[in-house]
Amino acid sequence: MTNALSRLMQTRDWILADGATGTNLFNMGLESGDAPEMWNEQHPDRIHKLYKSAVDAGSDLFLTNSFGGNAARLKLHGAEKRANALSRISAEIGREVADRADRPIVVAGSVGPTGEIMAPMGALTHELAVEIFHEQAEGLKDGGADVLWLETISAPEEYRAAAEAFKLADMPWCGTMSFDTAGRTMMGVTSADMAAMVEKLDNPPLAFGANCGVGASDLLRTVLGFVAQGTERPIVAKGNAGIPKYVDGHIHYDGTPDLMADYAVLARDAGATIIGGCCGTMPEHIAKMRAALETRPQQGRPTLDQITDALGPFSSAADGTGEEEAAPRRKRRRRG
């Protein structure tokens, strides 16, 4: 399939994605508990600024402000009937920013989890999940997104439902999961599990990988887990800017721009093709990441010791693949 992202990957060894959505919007005045997607209509100038700040910092690809823009998530705000429209507007703003750039820029339509538990453990059926994802996908497609971008997924059933929905929308896509429980997703998926699952899909993604999670060190250990499976599919690494800390009533991430520059280079050397930041990653982080990727030569695949020496310790001793791992806990989060 020929599309803006696949064309870019054919000519580049690495592609720099964007940083956080939520963190940046909170800095613009978004209040906790508000739906960021409503800003696509209420404050399109701020969403334009969000996208442009990523491009200006050096991103080749940015995600639309539509992470929670599916009907299941918007229902919490009484806006479940706006899923298609709000997603479309998020992509329209992105299309405008990308088309004005002086280099090729990929608009990636962000699709987050439904926030529901899939059957048989929960009430969300496969058919309904496909319908929810398809509605949002069509909105992003109509708005001009180049590619759909599934992210922060924990359950393999939800990942598979999204893949089916994106096929219905006839859109290329990438998809990441969040490994935040000793190397596993909250539903118990390991890096090896994900790599195997992706190759069995009827509609596999252009690229797959990990986003969010605990910290940059843990995310790179997961990337190495993907590589160990022998995958030839491009890998995505979109890690948080350090570890979140609660300071003076607010969440702060302790990852400096220099640390994220080290992370970006290590991600490239570990085998990732699409590299970006997640929670806490600001334009100044992205600029440093771009500079590092452009100036530091390719090295051999990093060892776990090299990763921790550069980025700090792992949050757990194991990588999620051992039998000794505790049962995964359940929690929900919003990206960025």
Coordinates of C-alpha atoms in Angstrom, one line a residue:
M1 CA 0.0 0.0 0.0
T2 CA 1.4 3.3 -1.1
N3 CA 0.9 6.2 1.4
A4 CA 2.7 9.1 3.0
L5 CA 4.2 7.0 5.8
S6 CA 5.4 4.1 3.7
R7 CA 6.9 6.5 1.2
L8 CA 8.8 8.2 4.0
M9 CA 10.0 4.9 5.5
Q10 CA 11.4 3.9 2.1
T11 CA 13.7 6.9 2.1
R12 CA 14.6 7.3 5.7
D13 CA 16.4 5.1 8.3
W14 CA 14.4 6.7 11.1
I15 CA 11.3 8.9 11.4
L16 CA 10.8 11.3 14.3
A17 CA 7.3 11.3 15.7
D18 CA 5.9 13.9 18.1
G19 CA 5.7 14.2 21.9
A20 CA 2.9 14.4 24.4
T21 CA -0.6 15.6 23.6
G22 CA -2.1 15.9 27.1
T23 CA 0.9 17.4 28.8
N24 CA 1.1 20.2 26.2
L25 CA -2.6 20.9 26.3
F26 CA -2.6 21.1 30.1
N27 CA 0.1 23.7 29.8
M28 CA -2.3 25.6 27.4
G29 CA -5.1 25.6 30.0
L30 CA -6.9 22.3 29.7
E31 CA -8.5 21.3 33.0
S32 CA -8.3 17.9 34.5
G33 CA -11.4 15.9 33.6
D34 CA -12.1 17.8 30.5
A35 CA -12.2 16.1 27.1
P36 CA -9.3 17.4 25.0
E37 CA -11.2 16.4 21.9
M38 CA -13.7 19.2 22.6
W39 CA -10.9 21.7 22.0
N40 CA -10.9 20.7 18.3
E41 CA -14.0 22.8 18.1
Q42 CA -13.7 25.2 21.0
H43 CA -10.0 26.2 20.6
P44 CA -8.8 25.1 17.1
D45 CA -6.1 27.7 17.3
R46 CA -4.5 25.9 20.3
I47 CA -4.7 22.5 18.5
H48 CA -3.1 24.2 15.5
K49 CA -0.4 25.5 17.8
L50 CA 0.1 22.0 19.3
Y51 CA 0.6 20.4 15.9
K52 CA 2.8 23.2 14.6
S53 CA 5.0 23.1 17.7
A54 CA 5.9 19.5 16.9
V55 CA 6.6 20.2 13.3
D56 CA 8.8 23.2 14.2
A57 CA 10.7 21.1 16.7
G58 CA 11.6 18.6 14.0
S59 CA 8.8 15.9 14.0
D60 CA 8.2 14.1 10.7
L61 CA 4.9 12.7 12.0
F62 CA 2.4 14.0 14.6
L63 CA -0.7 12.6 16.2
T64 CA -4.1 14.2 16.0
N65 CA -5.9 15.4 19.1
S66 CA -8.4 12.4 19.0
F67 CA -7.0 9.9 21.4
G68 CA -10.2 9.8 23.4
G69 CA -12.4 10.6 20.5
N70 CA -14.3 7.3 20.3
A71 CA -18.0 7.0 21.3
A72 CA -17.3 5.0 24.4
R73 CA -14.9 7.6 25.8
L74 CA -16.9 10.6 24.7
K75 CA -20.0 9.2 26.4
L76 CA -18.4 10.2 29.7
H77 CA -18.9 13.8 28.5
G78 CA -22.3 13.3 26.9
A79 CA -20.7 13.7 23.5
E80 CA -20.8 10.1 22.2
K81 CA -22.6 11.2 19.0
R82 CA -19.8 13.6 18.2
A83 CA -17.1 10.9 17.7
N84 CA -16.9 11.1 13.9
A85 CA -17.1 14.9 13.8
L86 CA -14.6 15.7 16.5
S87 CA -12.1 13.2 15.0
R88 CA -12.6 14.7 11.5
I89 CA -11.9 18.2 12.8
S90 CA -8.8 17.1 14.6
A91 CA -7.5 15.7 11.3
E92 CA -8.5 18.7 9.3
I93 CA -6.5 21.0 11.5
G94 CA -3.6 18.6 11.2
R95 CA -3.9 18.5 7.4
E96 CA -3.6 22.3 7.3
V97 CA -0.5 22.3 9.4
A98 CA 1.2 19.5 7.4
D99 CA 0.3 21.0 4.0
R100 CA 2.0 24.3 5.0
A101 CA 5.2 22.6 6.1
D102 CA 8.4 22.9 4.0
R103 CA 9.0 19.1 4.1
P104 CA 6.9 15.9 4.0
I105 CA 4.8 15.6 7.3
V106 CA 2.6 12.6 8.1
V107 CA -0.7 13.3 9.9
A108 CA -1.4 10.3 12.1
G109 CA -5.0 9.9 13.3
S110 CA -4.8 9.0 17.0
V111 CA -7.1 6.3 18.2
G112 CA -7.0 5.3 21.8
P113 CA -8.7 2.5 23.8
T114 CA -12.4 2.5 24.4
G115 CA -11.9 2.4 28.2
E116 CA -14.1 -0.7 28.3
I117 CA -13.3 -4.3 29.1
M118 CA -13.7 -6.6 26.2
A119 CA -15.9 -9.8 26.3
P120 CA -15.9 -12.3 27.8
M121 CA -14.4 -10.5 30.8
G122 CA -16.4 -7.4 30.2
A123 CA -19.4 -6.2 28.3
L124 CA -17.8 -4.8 25.2
T125 CA -18.3 -7.3 22.3
H126 CA -16.0 -7.6 19.3
E127 CA -18.7 -6.4 17.0
L128 CA -19.4 -3.2 19.0
A129 CA -15.7 -2.5 19.4
V130 CA -15.3 -2.7 15.6
E131 CA -18.2 -0.4 15.1
I132 CA -16.8 2.2 17.6
F133 CA -13.3 2.1 16.0
H134 CA -14.7 2.2 12.5
E135 CA -16.8 5.3 13.2
Q136 CA -13.7 7.2 14.5
A137 CA -11.5 5.9 11.6
E138 CA -13.9 7.3 9.0
G139 CA -13.9 10.7 10.7
L140 CA -10.1 10.8 10.7
K141 CA -10.0 9.6 7.1
D142 CA -12.5 12.3 6.0
G143 CA -10.4 14.9 7.8
G144 CA -7.3 14.0 5.8
A145 CA -5.3 11.8 8.1
D146 CA -2.5 10.0 6.2
V147 CA -2.5 7.0 8.5
L148 CA -4.4 5.8 11.6
W149 CA -2.5 5.5 14.8
L150 CA -3.8 3.1 17.4
E151 CA -2.1 3.6 20.8
T152 CA -2.0 2.8 24.5
I153 CA -3.8 -0.5 24.0
S154 CA -3.7 -3.2 26.6
A155 CA -6.0 -6.0 25.5
P156 CA -5.2 -8.1 22.3
E157 CA -8.9 -8.4 21.6
E158 CA -9.2 -4.6 21.3
Y159 CA -6.1 -4.4 19.1
R160 CA -7.7 -7.0 16.8
A161 CA -11.0 -5.2 16.7
A162 CA -9.3 -2.0 15.7
A163 CA -7.4 -3.8 12.9
E164 CA -10.7 -5.0 11.5
A165 CA -12.2 -1.6 11.8
F166 CA -9.3 0.0 10.0
K167 CA -9.7 -2.5 7.1
L168 CA -13.3 -1.4 6.8
A169 CA -12.2 2.2 6.5
D170 CA -9.5 1.2 4.0
M171 CA -6.8 3.1 5.8
P172 CA -3.2 2.2 6.6
W173 CA -2.4 2.1 10.3
C174 CA 0.2 1.7 13.0
G175 CA -0.5 0.3 16.4
T176 CA 1.2 0.4 19.8
M177 CA 0.5 -1.1 23.2
S178 CA 1.4 0.1 26.6
F179 CA 3.7 -2.1 28.7
D180 CA 3.4 -0.8 32.2
T181 CA 3.3 -3.8 34.5
A182 CA 6.7 -5.4 34.8
G183 CA 7.1 -5.6 31.0
R184 CA 3.5 -6.6 30.3
T185 CA 0.4 -4.6 29.4
M186 CA -2.2 -4.4 32.1
M187 CA -4.0 -7.4 30.4
G188 CA -0.8 -9.5 30.5
V189 CA 0.5 -9.1 27.0
T190 CA 4.3 -9.4 26.6
S191 CA 6.5 -8.1 23.8
A192 CA 6.7 -11.6 22.4
D193 CA 3.0 -12.0 22.5
M194 CA 2.4 -8.7 20.6
A195 CA 5.0 -9.5 17.9
A196 CA 3.3 -12.9 17.3
M197 CA -0.2 -11.4 17.4
V198 CA 0.6 -8.7 14.8
E199 CA 1.8 -11.1 12.2
K200 CA -1.4 -13.2 12.5
L201 CA -3.7 -10.3 11.7
D202 CA -5.7 -10.2 8.5
N203 CA -4.9 -6.5 8.3
P204 CA -1.5 -6.0 9.9
P205 CA -0.1 -2.6 10.7
L206 CA 2.6 -0.8 8.8
A207 CA 4.5 -0.6 12.1
F208 CA 3.9 -1.7 15.6
G209 CA 5.5 -1.1 19.0
A210 CA 5.2 0.4 22.4
N211 CA 4.1 3.8 23.8
C212 CA 3.7 5.3 27.2
G213 CA 4.3 2.7 30.0
V214 CA 6.6 3.5 32.9
G215 CA 9.8 5.1 31.6
A216 CA 12.2 5.3 28.7
S217 CA 14.4 2.4 30.0
D218 CA 11.5 0.0 30.3
L219 CA 10.2 0.9 26.9
L220 CA 13.5 0.2 25.2
R221 CA 13.7 -3.1 27.0
T222 CA 10.4 -3.9 25.3
V223 CA 11.7 -2.8 22.0
L224 CA 14.6 -5.2 22.4
G225 CA 11.9 -7.8 23.1
F226 CA 10.3 -7.1 19.8
V227 CA 13.6 -7.4 18.0
A228 CA 14.4 -10.7 19.6
Q229 CA 11.3 -12.2 17.9
G230 CA 13.0 -11.6 14.5
T231 CA 10.3 -9.3 13.2
E232 CA 11.0 -7.5 10.0
R233 CA 8.1 -5.1 10.5
P234 CA 9.1 -1.5 11.5
I235 CA 9.0 -0.9 15.2
V236 CA 7.6 2.2 17.0
A237 CA 9.1 3.5 20.2
K238 CA 7.2 6.4 21.9
G239 CA 8.4 6.5 25.5
N240 CA 7.6 8.9 28.4
A241 CA 9.9 11.7 29.3
G242 CA 11.2 10.1 32.4
I243 CA 9.1 9.1 35.5
P244 CA 6.0 11.0 36.6
K245 CA 6.3 12.7 40.0
Y246 CA 3.7 14.6 41.9
V247 CA 5.1 18.1 42.8
D248 CA 3.0 21.0 44.1
G249 CA -0.3 19.5 43.1
H250 CA 0.8 18.7 39.5
I251 CA 2.3 15.8 37.7
H252 CA 5.8 16.5 36.4
Y253 CA 8.1 14.2 34.3
D254 CA 11.7 14.2 35.3
G255 CA 13.2 13.4 31.8
T256 CA 15.3 16.2 30.5
P257 CA 15.7 17.1 26.8
D258 CA 19.3 15.6 27.0
L259 CA 17.9 12.3 28.5
M260 CA 15.4 12.1 25.7
A261 CA 18.1 12.7 23.1
D262 CA 20.0 9.7 24.6
Y263 CA 16.8 7.7 24.5
A264 CA 16.1 8.5 20.9
V265 CA 19.5 7.4 19.8
L266 CA 19.3 4.2 21.9
A267 CA 15.8 3.5 20.4
R268 CA 17.3 3.8 16.9
D269 CA 20.2 1.6 17.7
A270 CA 17.9 -0.9 19.4
G271 CA 16.0 -1.4 16.2
A272 CA 13.1 1.2 16.2
T273 CA 12.3 3.0 13.0
I274 CA 9.6 5.5 14.3
I275 CA 10.8 7.3 17.4
G276 CA 8.9 9.8 19.5
G277 CA 7.9 10.7 23.0
C278 CA 4.8 10.3 25.0
C279 CA 3.8 11.7 28.4
G280 CA 5.9 14.7 29.5
T281 CA 7.6 15.1 26.1
M282 CA 7.6 18.8 25.1
P283 CA 8.9 20.5 21.9
E284 CA 12.3 21.2 23.6
H285 CA 12.6 17.4 24.0
I286 CA 11.8 16.7 20.4
A287 CA 14.3 19.3 19.2
K288 CA 17.1 17.6 21.2
M289 CA 16.0 14.2 19.9
R290 CA 16.1 15.4 16.3
A291 CA 19.6 16.9 16.7
A292 CA 20.9 13.7 18.3
L293 CA 19.4 11.4 15.6
E294 CA 21.0 13.6 12.9
T295 CA 24.4 13.9 14.4
R296 CA 25.2 10.8 16.4
P297 CA 26.4 7.8 14.3
Q298 CA 24.6 4.4 14.4
Q299 CA 26.0 2.1 17.0
G300 CA 25.5 -1.5 17.8
R301 CA 22.4 -2.7 19.6
P302 CA 22.6 -1.5 23.2
T303 CA 22.8 -3.9 26.1
L304 CA 20.4 -3.6 29.1
D305 CA 23.3 -2.2 31.1
Q306 CA 24.0 0.5 28.5
I307 CA 20.3 1.4 28.6
T308 CA 20.1 1.8 32.4
D309 CA 23.5 3.6 32.5
A310 CA 22.1 6.2 30.1
L311 CA 18.4 6.4 31.1
G312 CA 18.2 5.1 34.7
P313 CA 17.1 1.8 36.2
F314 CA 14.2 -0.4 35.1
S315 CA 11.0 -0.3 37.2
S316 CA 11.1 -4.1 37.6
A317 CA 13.8 -6.8 37.5
A318 CA 12.0 -8.9 34.9
D319 CA 11.0 -8.0 31.3
G320 CA 7.5 -9.6 31.5
T321 CA 8.3 -12.9 30.0
G322 CA 9.2 -14.8 33.1
E323 CA 6.8 -17.2 34.8
E324 CA 7.5 -15.5 38.1
E325 CA 5.7 -12.3 37.1
A326 CA 2.8 -11.3 39.3
A327 CA -0.7 -11.1 37.9
P328 CA -1.1 -7.7 36.0
R329 CA -3.0 -4.9 37.7
R330 CA -5.7 -3.0 35.9
K331 CA -5.6 0.7 35.5
R332 CA -6.6 3.3 32.9
R333 CA -4.7 6.3 31.6
R334 CA -4.9 9.0 29.0
R335 CA -1.9 9.3 26.8
G336 CA 0.2 12.4 27.0

